[in-house]
């Protein structure tokens, strides 16, 4: 038993069905099983929290934070450190007991009444009953919706964590962690109830992205167009990966005047658009490409890497001593930078290491790409865009966004972008953009044809842009000449997809493959209700999206 596991939460799941011996992502059965048990504990905590919320009680923010951090810890490519999981598990029992004492006396599900042992061996044994497939009798569609809600919540927790670190949160979302988790263990809920909870998860995803946008744009001001060098510069350096802008800001402050160049990596690229971040002269450029190439790109580099969120892959020995993690990210044996009591971080160790490593020896020729087209910047061109559409200069908008990944089928997104007629505008977000963001798409009606909206959480920005355009054309988002082509990999993309569905957005193309956790009936429901289309070939999908618009 100890060497078996079951996980099907991400797109690269083994055989398109489930990882059972070890994770394709590098997750061991030990980590996978500890994660199952941690989720089980969160469900138990939520069973006690729910009646308290119904009585009008506000759940302590430290408990909310714990649930949020724990959910985020179990998101794909975040934490691979067994000890970090054991610590969270021990804390989960303490919290469960507090809420158990406060909650009204009643019958509670097994996840609530279960008491965790403090020993890892017993935790691992007990984790069997926390497995996704443990209850063989469970209706396949209910299991599917429970998983969908849980993965949506994981995505939400990542955004919630990022916002909270800046001092922003939504009480509604905070409460929903408990209500959503409780729903995933509540045998009395019907399929209809579960569908309602799934849509509610989407609404909460919109809400958390909105709060995060508020945090990012109030702290770092609205992104504006900015050219970013994607080649390297001579000198010591630190590469910052992940999504967390506040980590980047703290590091920029602490490296000022020290002769260290800071590069963004992966999902940190949009940081260059924010005025309060791009003002730092030593934020010199963007390094590498999307997450799945990190082992090759970081191999033996003469500098350091800071991972602020996902996606972390198994570090090769050639850079294991120079990659650092922070927040909920972790890998057994990799240096972790903790948060101080006052919420700040001390980056001196990574700074010293970067200086010691000496950095790149030569400058490469500058090559620039354009970022910074969040809702504010893009909509500052709304008048021109609307006129260009009316004059027939722009025929169609394509939002090609989402996660990147390792599978060869992902060339679809490159081919698709390349194939678009010259009078089409491409909006993009999240790390899937690396499939085409270094290509030159030129301009249309005086505007760049490729507009980089930002990170995956900036799906909120995309929604703002689409809604504003719909208003300008006096129509609704579904009637715009707009096609959404989503690539998914991990659970933030699940949260993003649910967000779009909860807003009633129809006809989304989804790929590169469909989630293994969608049962045939649940998938059919999504197809029937929202017209979700699995991607086929770029030629076919382009033809049908342009045809539909005419
Ligand atoms: Fe497999 Fe993805 Fe789960 Fe990793 S996160 S174990 S790759 S399904
Ligand atoms: Fe990428 Fe991991 Fe999803 Fe924010 S960094 S999108 S995959």
XYZ file of C-alpha atoms and ligand atoms in Angstrom:
565
model
C 0.000 0.000 0.000
C 2.797 2.315 0.943
C 4.074 2.525 -2.593
C 0.772 3.194 -4.227
C -1.008 6.484 -4.718
C -3.718 8.013 -6.819
C -3.652 11.505 -8.246
C -5.340 12.840 -11.371
C -5.418 16.546 -10.651
C -3.233 17.786 -13.492
C -3.036 17.473 -17.239
C 0.097 15.343 -17.350
C -1.464 12.607 -15.219
C -0.154 9.179 -16.170
C -1.818 7.673 -19.235
C -4.425 10.444 -19.101
C -6.033 8.531 -16.199
C -4.081 8.832 -12.964
C -0.642 8.610 -11.414
C -0.593 5.425 -9.339
C 3.061 4.477 -8.817
C 4.612 7.909 -8.665
C 3.725 11.315 -10.043
C 4.814 12.321 -13.531
C 5.493 15.638 -11.760
C 7.989 13.968 -9.420
C 5.573 13.543 -6.505
C 6.393 10.409 -4.521
C 3.636 8.160 -3.133
C 4.640 9.415 0.319
C 3.958 13.047 -0.615
C 0.815 12.157 -2.557
C -0.607 10.216 0.392
C 0.272 12.904 2.912
C -1.463 15.394 0.615
C -4.579 13.202 0.482
C -4.649 13.064 4.255
C -4.120 16.808 4.543
C -7.081 17.440 2.240
C -9.099 14.953 4.316
C -8.225 16.931 7.423
C -9.255 20.189 5.726
C -12.583 18.599 4.875
C -12.979 17.536 8.500
C -12.166 21.054 9.711
C -14.742 22.415 7.260
C -17.475 20.082 8.534
C -17.153 21.791 11.922
C -16.706 25.264 10.437
C -19.879 25.093 8.362
C -22.473 25.087 11.203
C -20.474 27.818 12.908
C -20.628 29.949 9.762
C -24.354 29.239 9.559
C -24.684 30.540 13.094
C -23.118 33.773 11.891
C -19.665 33.172 13.383
C -16.609 34.492 11.589
C -13.906 31.852 11.367
C -10.596 33.069 12.730
C -8.365 34.439 9.938
C -5.424 32.324 11.129
C -7.520 29.241 10.486
C -8.525 30.561 7.045
C -4.878 31.210 6.304
C -3.970 27.701 7.363
C -6.614 26.146 5.103
C -5.556 28.379 2.211
C -1.855 27.552 2.637
C -2.567 23.847 2.940
C -4.687 23.779 -0.208
C -1.994 25.699 -2.081
C 0.694 23.337 -0.789
C -1.069 20.437 -2.520
C -1.364 22.204 -5.904
C 0.741 20.645 -8.658
C 4.458 21.496 -8.632
C 4.382 23.430 -5.367
C 5.716 21.338 -2.501
C 7.640 18.073 -2.492
C 8.916 18.181 1.081
C 7.473 15.439 3.339
C 8.386 17.237 6.559
C 6.507 20.367 5.479
C 3.419 18.215 4.959
C 3.769 16.476 8.331
C 3.972 19.869 10.029
C 0.778 21.021 8.321
C -0.937 17.766 9.233
C -0.070 18.128 12.915
C -1.385 21.693 12.857
C -4.561 20.533 11.099
C -5.416 18.288 14.031
C -4.959 21.121 16.507
C -7.279 23.340 14.471
C -9.804 20.575 14.007
C -10.029 20.099 17.770
C -10.588 23.809 18.372
C -13.486 23.895 15.923
C -14.836 20.559 17.159
C -15.161 22.040 20.631
C -16.977 25.086 19.311
C -19.279 23.331 16.827
C -22.796 22.204 17.798
C -23.006 18.580 18.891
C -24.301 16.497 15.990
C -23.400 13.605 13.674
C -20.376 14.498 11.564
C -18.747 12.719 8.623
C -15.713 10.475 9.090
C -13.294 13.189 7.927
C -14.419 15.266 10.908
C -14.429 12.588 13.618
C -11.092 11.097 12.502
C -8.204 11.847 14.849
C -4.764 12.158 13.366
C -1.772 10.462 14.915
C 1.375 12.526 15.371
C 3.493 9.807 13.742
C 4.227 9.896 10.065
C 4.043 6.109 9.667
C 0.527 6.009 11.065
C -0.459 9.042 9.000
C 0.662 7.200 5.879
C -1.324 4.110 6.862
C -4.423 6.178 7.580
C -4.095 8.086 4.321
C -5.632 5.128 2.459
C -9.116 6.167 3.569
C -8.459 9.695 2.346
C -7.789 8.538 -1.222
C -9.928 9.857 -4.071
C -10.942 6.350 -5.133
C -11.326 4.907 -1.632
C -15.116 4.777 -1.657
C -15.688 2.442 -4.567
C -19.448 2.820 -4.272
C -19.407 6.576 -4.793
C -21.317 7.755 -7.866
C -18.836 8.580 -10.653
C -20.415 11.963 -11.390
C -20.437 12.998 -7.748
C -16.771 11.996 -7.479
C -16.048 13.998 -10.602
C -17.770 17.128 -9.296
C -16.182 16.755 -5.856
C -12.785 16.696 -7.568
C -13.638 19.634 -9.813
C -14.680 21.737 -6.824
C -11.588 20.702 -4.848
C -9.222 21.555 -7.699
C -11.015 24.846 -8.281
C -10.495 25.585 -4.588
C -6.796 24.776 -4.901
C -6.487 27.312 -7.706
C -8.427 29.877 -5.685
C -6.163 29.271 -2.684
C -3.097 30.104 -4.771
C -4.590 33.455 -5.762
C -5.948 34.028 -2.267
C -2.537 33.373 -0.767
C -0.914 35.843 -3.133
C -3.495 38.529 -2.319
C -3.331 37.955 1.441
C 0.449 38.313 1.394
C -0.154 41.882 0.171
C -2.815 42.517 2.780
C -5.867 41.853 0.589
C -8.578 39.267 1.097
C -12.226 38.606 0.406
C -14.384 37.513 3.347
C -16.683 35.756 0.923
C -13.839 33.654 -0.476
C -12.483 33.006 3.007
C -15.833 31.569 4.011
C -16.204 29.586 0.808
C -13.063 27.537 1.465
C -14.996 25.830 4.265
C -18.348 25.616 2.515
C -16.800 24.252 -0.679
C -14.663 21.707 1.145
C -17.611 20.575 3.234
C -19.627 20.069 0.055
C -16.975 17.651 -1.222
C -17.619 15.327 1.709
C -21.352 15.785 2.123
C -23.275 12.663 1.088
C -26.608 14.475 1.203
C -25.892 16.706 -1.769
C -27.509 15.796 -5.093
C -25.914 16.161 -8.510
C -27.826 19.404 -8.975
C -26.488 20.696 -5.653
C -22.963 19.776 -6.698
C -23.332 21.558 -10.018
C -24.481 24.624 -8.138
C -21.411 24.379 -5.890
C -19.198 24.014 -8.956
C -20.577 27.249 -10.403
C -20.260 28.924 -7.022
C -16.591 27.883 -7.055
C -16.300 29.695 -10.386
C -17.878 32.805 -8.887
C -15.423 32.705 -6.001
C -12.617 32.348 -8.487
C -13.725 35.587 -10.179
C -13.923 37.226 -6.775
C -10.446 36.155 -5.657
C -8.889 37.209 -8.971
C -10.594 40.574 -8.619
C -9.140 41.048 -5.124
C -5.704 40.004 -6.347
C -5.965 42.471 -9.229
C -6.930 45.160 -6.745
C -3.906 44.278 -4.603
C -1.447 44.137 -7.498
C -2.672 47.307 -9.162
C -2.974 49.369 -5.981
C 0.444 48.350 -4.736
C 2.321 48.375 -8.018
C -0.033 50.604 -10.114
C -1.704 49.579 -13.348
C 0.582 47.742 -15.773
C 1.477 49.682 -18.901
C 3.188 48.640 -22.126
C 6.830 47.806 -21.563
C 9.580 46.222 -23.616
C 11.429 43.396 -21.891
C 14.828 42.088 -22.877
C 14.755 38.293 -23.146
C 18.498 37.867 -23.493
C 21.134 37.880 -20.773
C 23.386 40.590 -19.398
C 26.836 40.318 -17.917
C 27.072 40.096 -14.125
C 25.749 38.302 -11.032
C 22.041 37.553 -11.097
C 18.976 36.114 -9.453
C 16.114 34.682 -11.484
C 12.684 35.052 -9.877
C 10.007 32.553 -10.862
C 6.375 32.061 -9.878
C 3.575 34.564 -9.489
C 4.256 36.520 -6.306
C 4.959 40.187 -7.050
C 5.600 41.089 -3.421
C 8.444 38.589 -3.178
C 9.932 40.137 -6.306
C 9.556 43.631 -4.867
C 11.255 42.684 -1.594
C 14.128 41.106 -3.473
C 14.463 44.135 -5.768
C 14.691 46.411 -2.731
C 17.256 44.210 -1.003
C 19.448 43.891 -4.107
C 19.426 47.590 -5.031
C 22.940 48.936 -5.541
C 24.524 45.524 -5.003
C 25.473 44.888 -8.606
C 22.979 42.038 -9.038
C 20.739 41.736 -12.079
C 17.242 40.441 -11.508
C 15.490 38.428 -14.203
C 11.911 37.266 -14.222
C 11.127 33.700 -15.206
C 7.905 31.954 -16.283
C 4.811 33.552 -14.795
C 6.812 36.447 -13.318
C 7.226 38.009 -16.789
C 4.173 40.329 -16.477
C 5.855 41.980 -13.446
C 7.784 44.143 -15.926
C 4.570 45.973 -16.793
C 3.950 47.310 -13.266
C 5.291 50.877 -12.751
C 6.320 50.229 -9.149
C 8.403 47.233 -10.216
C 9.769 48.320 -13.563
C 11.192 51.443 -11.935
C 14.046 49.268 -10.580
C 16.880 49.533 -13.095
C 18.348 46.194 -12.077
C 15.177 44.362 -13.130
C 16.943 43.711 -16.404
C 14.916 41.151 -18.273
C 13.226 37.804 -18.597
C 15.147 34.542 -18.535
C 14.249 31.266 -20.218
C 10.761 30.116 -21.066
C 7.917 28.240 -19.417
C 8.240 25.971 -16.369
C 8.710 22.636 -18.126
C 12.069 23.734 -19.551
C 13.578 24.772 -16.204
C 15.817 21.735 -15.671
C 17.527 22.379 -18.982
C 17.581 26.167 -18.648
C 18.827 26.276 -15.034
C 21.434 23.561 -15.621
C 24.713 24.776 -14.108
C 23.880 28.488 -14.401
C 26.302 30.815 -12.549
C 23.550 32.496 -10.515
C 20.558 31.841 -8.239
C 16.877 31.114 -8.705
C 14.022 32.022 -6.363
C 10.787 30.039 -6.678
C 7.921 32.062 -5.221
C 5.068 29.740 -6.281
C 4.560 26.869 -8.735
C 5.885 25.429 -10.998
C 8.858 23.728 -9.364
C 10.425 20.637 -10.906
C 12.961 18.270 -9.373
C 16.140 20.378 -9.208
C 19.136 18.804 -10.915
C 22.298 18.431 -8.847
C 23.874 21.052 -11.134
C 21.779 23.807 -9.571
C 20.265 22.294 -6.417
C 22.644 24.418 -4.301
C 21.544 27.646 -5.976
C 17.776 27.315 -6.198
C 15.796 28.679 -3.231
C 12.124 28.296 -2.379
C 9.859 30.531 -0.333
C 6.240 30.650 0.981
C 4.508 27.312 0.520
C 6.946 26.097 -2.140
C 9.409 23.407 -1.065
C 11.642 20.548 -2.090
C 13.357 18.224 0.306
C 16.951 19.453 0.728
C 16.446 22.783 -1.068
C 16.986 26.027 0.923
C 13.721 27.642 2.003
C 13.441 31.349 2.817
C 10.913 31.826 5.603
C 8.617 34.750 6.264
C 9.486 36.782 9.358
C 6.964 37.601 12.070
C 6.344 41.018 10.500
C 5.644 39.508 7.061
C 8.990 40.424 5.487
C 11.719 38.109 4.199
C 15.465 38.229 4.494
C 17.034 37.383 1.160
C 20.684 37.869 2.204
C 21.616 34.207 1.747
C 20.495 34.057 -1.875
C 22.063 37.473 -2.526
C 25.445 36.382 -1.127
C 25.301 33.168 -3.086
C 24.521 35.009 -6.334
C 27.461 37.354 -5.776
C 29.750 34.415 -5.066
C 28.678 32.584 -8.220
C 29.798 35.557 -10.294
C 27.069 35.539 -12.908
C 27.136 35.644 -16.699
C 30.434 36.586 -18.316
C 29.125 38.275 -21.461
C 26.254 40.418 -22.648
C 24.006 38.910 -25.283
C 22.512 41.105 -27.944
C 19.265 42.663 -26.703
C 16.017 41.086 -27.929
C 12.803 42.636 -26.726
C 9.221 41.510 -26.291
C 6.250 43.599 -25.220
C 4.227 43.112 -22.013
C 1.864 45.167 -19.862
C -1.557 44.937 -21.528
C -3.724 44.498 -18.444
C -7.276 45.853 -18.490
C -6.219 49.436 -17.906
C -3.641 49.623 -20.708
C -5.685 47.643 -23.223
C -8.852 49.598 -22.517
C -6.988 52.875 -22.872
C -7.042 51.880 -26.565
C -10.715 50.882 -26.480
C -11.748 53.710 -28.816
C -9.167 52.737 -31.452
C -10.048 49.061 -31.101
C -13.775 49.664 -31.523
C -13.187 51.874 -34.585
C -10.814 49.348 -36.123
C -13.466 46.635 -35.746
C -16.154 48.884 -37.227
C -13.910 49.765 -40.163
C -13.167 46.092 -40.735
C -9.461 46.459 -39.916
C -9.739 44.007 -37.020
C -11.899 40.992 -37.784
C -11.560 38.795 -34.712
C -9.970 38.489 -31.249
C -8.421 35.301 -29.960
C -7.606 34.814 -26.315
C -4.982 32.087 -26.344
C -3.975 31.501 -22.780
C -3.411 29.148 -19.911
C -0.668 26.847 -18.770
C 2.230 25.478 -20.708
C 3.428 21.902 -20.275
C 5.733 19.245 -21.581
C 3.562 17.275 -23.982
C 4.283 17.523 -27.700
C 0.588 18.229 -28.469
C 1.101 21.728 -27.121
C 2.568 22.818 -30.442
C -1.071 23.256 -31.321
C -0.996 26.643 -29.591
C 2.066 27.844 -31.513
C 0.626 26.672 -34.804
C -2.734 28.196 -34.031
C -1.275 31.627 -33.203
C 0.931 31.569 -36.285
C -1.960 30.644 -38.522
C -4.253 33.518 -37.566
C -5.100 35.991 -40.327
C -3.249 39.315 -40.045
C -6.400 41.202 -39.114
C -6.832 39.191 -35.906
C -5.657 40.324 -32.482
C -4.189 37.795 -30.057
C -4.690 38.328 -26.351
C -2.671 36.071 -24.112
C -2.101 35.282 -20.447
C -0.338 32.754 -18.168
C 2.706 30.688 -19.036
C 1.169 29.105 -22.149
C 2.186 32.334 -23.932
C 5.779 31.112 -24.148
C 4.626 28.930 -27.013
C 4.540 32.065 -29.195
C 5.430 35.257 -27.306
C 8.837 35.651 -28.894
C 7.440 35.595 -32.423
C 6.885 38.846 -34.256
C 3.189 39.248 -34.990
C 3.469 42.848 -36.175
C 0.697 45.381 -35.769
C -2.901 45.834 -36.825
C -4.639 49.205 -37.008
C -1.640 50.727 -35.236
C -1.832 48.284 -32.303
C 0.437 45.340 -31.537
C -1.267 42.153 -32.711
C -0.100 40.257 -29.624
C -1.275 41.758 -26.345
C 0.114 40.167 -23.191
C -2.543 40.611 -20.516
C -0.503 39.039 -17.705
C -0.488 36.016 -15.399
C -3.126 33.290 -15.156
C -4.926 35.267 -12.443
C -5.220 38.115 -14.950
C -8.000 36.115 -16.564
C -9.871 38.708 -14.536
C -8.322 41.401 -16.731
C -9.375 39.481 -19.841
C -12.930 39.395 -18.533
C -12.831 43.147 -17.866
C -11.565 43.779 -21.397
C -14.169 41.508 -22.989
C -16.994 43.024 -20.954
C -15.940 46.582 -21.829
C -15.763 45.711 -25.537
C -19.165 44.038 -25.357
C -20.567 47.214 -23.798
C -18.976 49.352 -26.498
C -20.621 47.210 -29.177
C -23.844 47.120 -27.228
C -23.841 43.346 -27.092
C -22.789 40.539 -24.732
C -19.444 38.773 -24.436
C -20.692 35.661 -26.252
C -21.687 37.762 -29.263
C -18.285 39.426 -29.629
C -15.954 38.322 -32.427
C -13.896 36.619 -29.714
C -12.717 33.031 -29.385
C -11.135 31.682 -26.220
C -8.581 28.924 -26.624
C -7.492 27.608 -23.237
C -4.580 25.383 -22.393
C -4.679 23.819 -18.971
C -2.132 22.049 -16.857
C -2.658 22.589 -13.143
C -5.476 23.628 -10.843
C -5.207 27.386 -11.316
C -6.416 26.747 -14.827
C -9.348 24.813 -13.347
C -10.203 27.874 -11.251
C -9.857 30.070 -14.346
C -12.095 27.820 -16.422
C -14.773 27.689 -13.718
C -14.561 31.493 -13.451
C -15.274 31.901 -17.161
C -18.119 29.371 -17.040
C -19.699 31.025 -14.018
C -19.808 34.237 -16.067
C -21.752 32.375 -18.750
C -18.937 32.404 -21.331
C -19.607 29.839 -24.014
C -17.752 27.996 -26.747
C -14.320 27.784 -25.067
C -11.799 25.536 -26.798
C -10.053 23.400 -24.175
C -6.846 21.426 -24.512
C -4.382 19.922 -24.935
C -6.414 17.065 -23.427
C -9.494 16.923 -21.240
C -9.216 16.589 -17.452
C -9.155 12.961 -16.306
C -11.391 13.917 -13.389
C -14.318 14.851 -15.625
C -16.688 11.886 -15.861
C -18.398 11.351 -19.235
C -21.670 12.754 -17.868
C -20.082 15.817 -16.302
C -18.213 16.486 -19.522
C -21.429 16.121 -21.489
C -23.088 18.578 -19.144
C -20.312 21.110 -19.787
C -20.562 20.564 -23.531
C -24.345 20.900 -23.552
C -24.510 23.896 -21.223
C -21.406 25.851 -22.174
C -20.502 24.517 -25.588
C -17.000 23.572 -24.392
C -15.029 22.131 -27.288
C -11.998 19.897 -26.968
C -9.315 21.252 -29.334
C -8.886 19.367 -32.623
C -6.415 20.692 -35.197
C -5.468 24.370 -35.484
C -6.870 24.425 -39.054
C -10.243 22.967 -38.056
C -10.626 25.079 -34.935
C -9.644 28.272 -36.721
C -12.129 27.553 -39.475
C -14.959 26.869 -37.086
C -14.257 29.878 -34.861
C -14.178 32.268 -37.801
C -17.263 30.654 -39.329
C -19.191 30.970 -36.119
C -18.389 34.667 -35.928
C -19.845 35.346 -39.381
Fe 0.366 13.016 -11.463
Fe -0.243 15.575 -11.910
Fe -0.874 14.419 -9.600
Fe 1.683 14.972 -10.204
S 0.000 16.423 -9.847
S 0.895 13.098 -9.279
S 1.660 14.529 -12.399
S -1.699 13.910 -11.610
Fe 2.098 28.096 -15.523
Fe 2.763 26.381 -13.647
Fe -0.175 27.061 -14.942
Fe -0.025 30.658 -13.753
S 3.530 28.364 -13.917
S 0.105 29.156 -15.254
S 1.555 25.959 -15.335
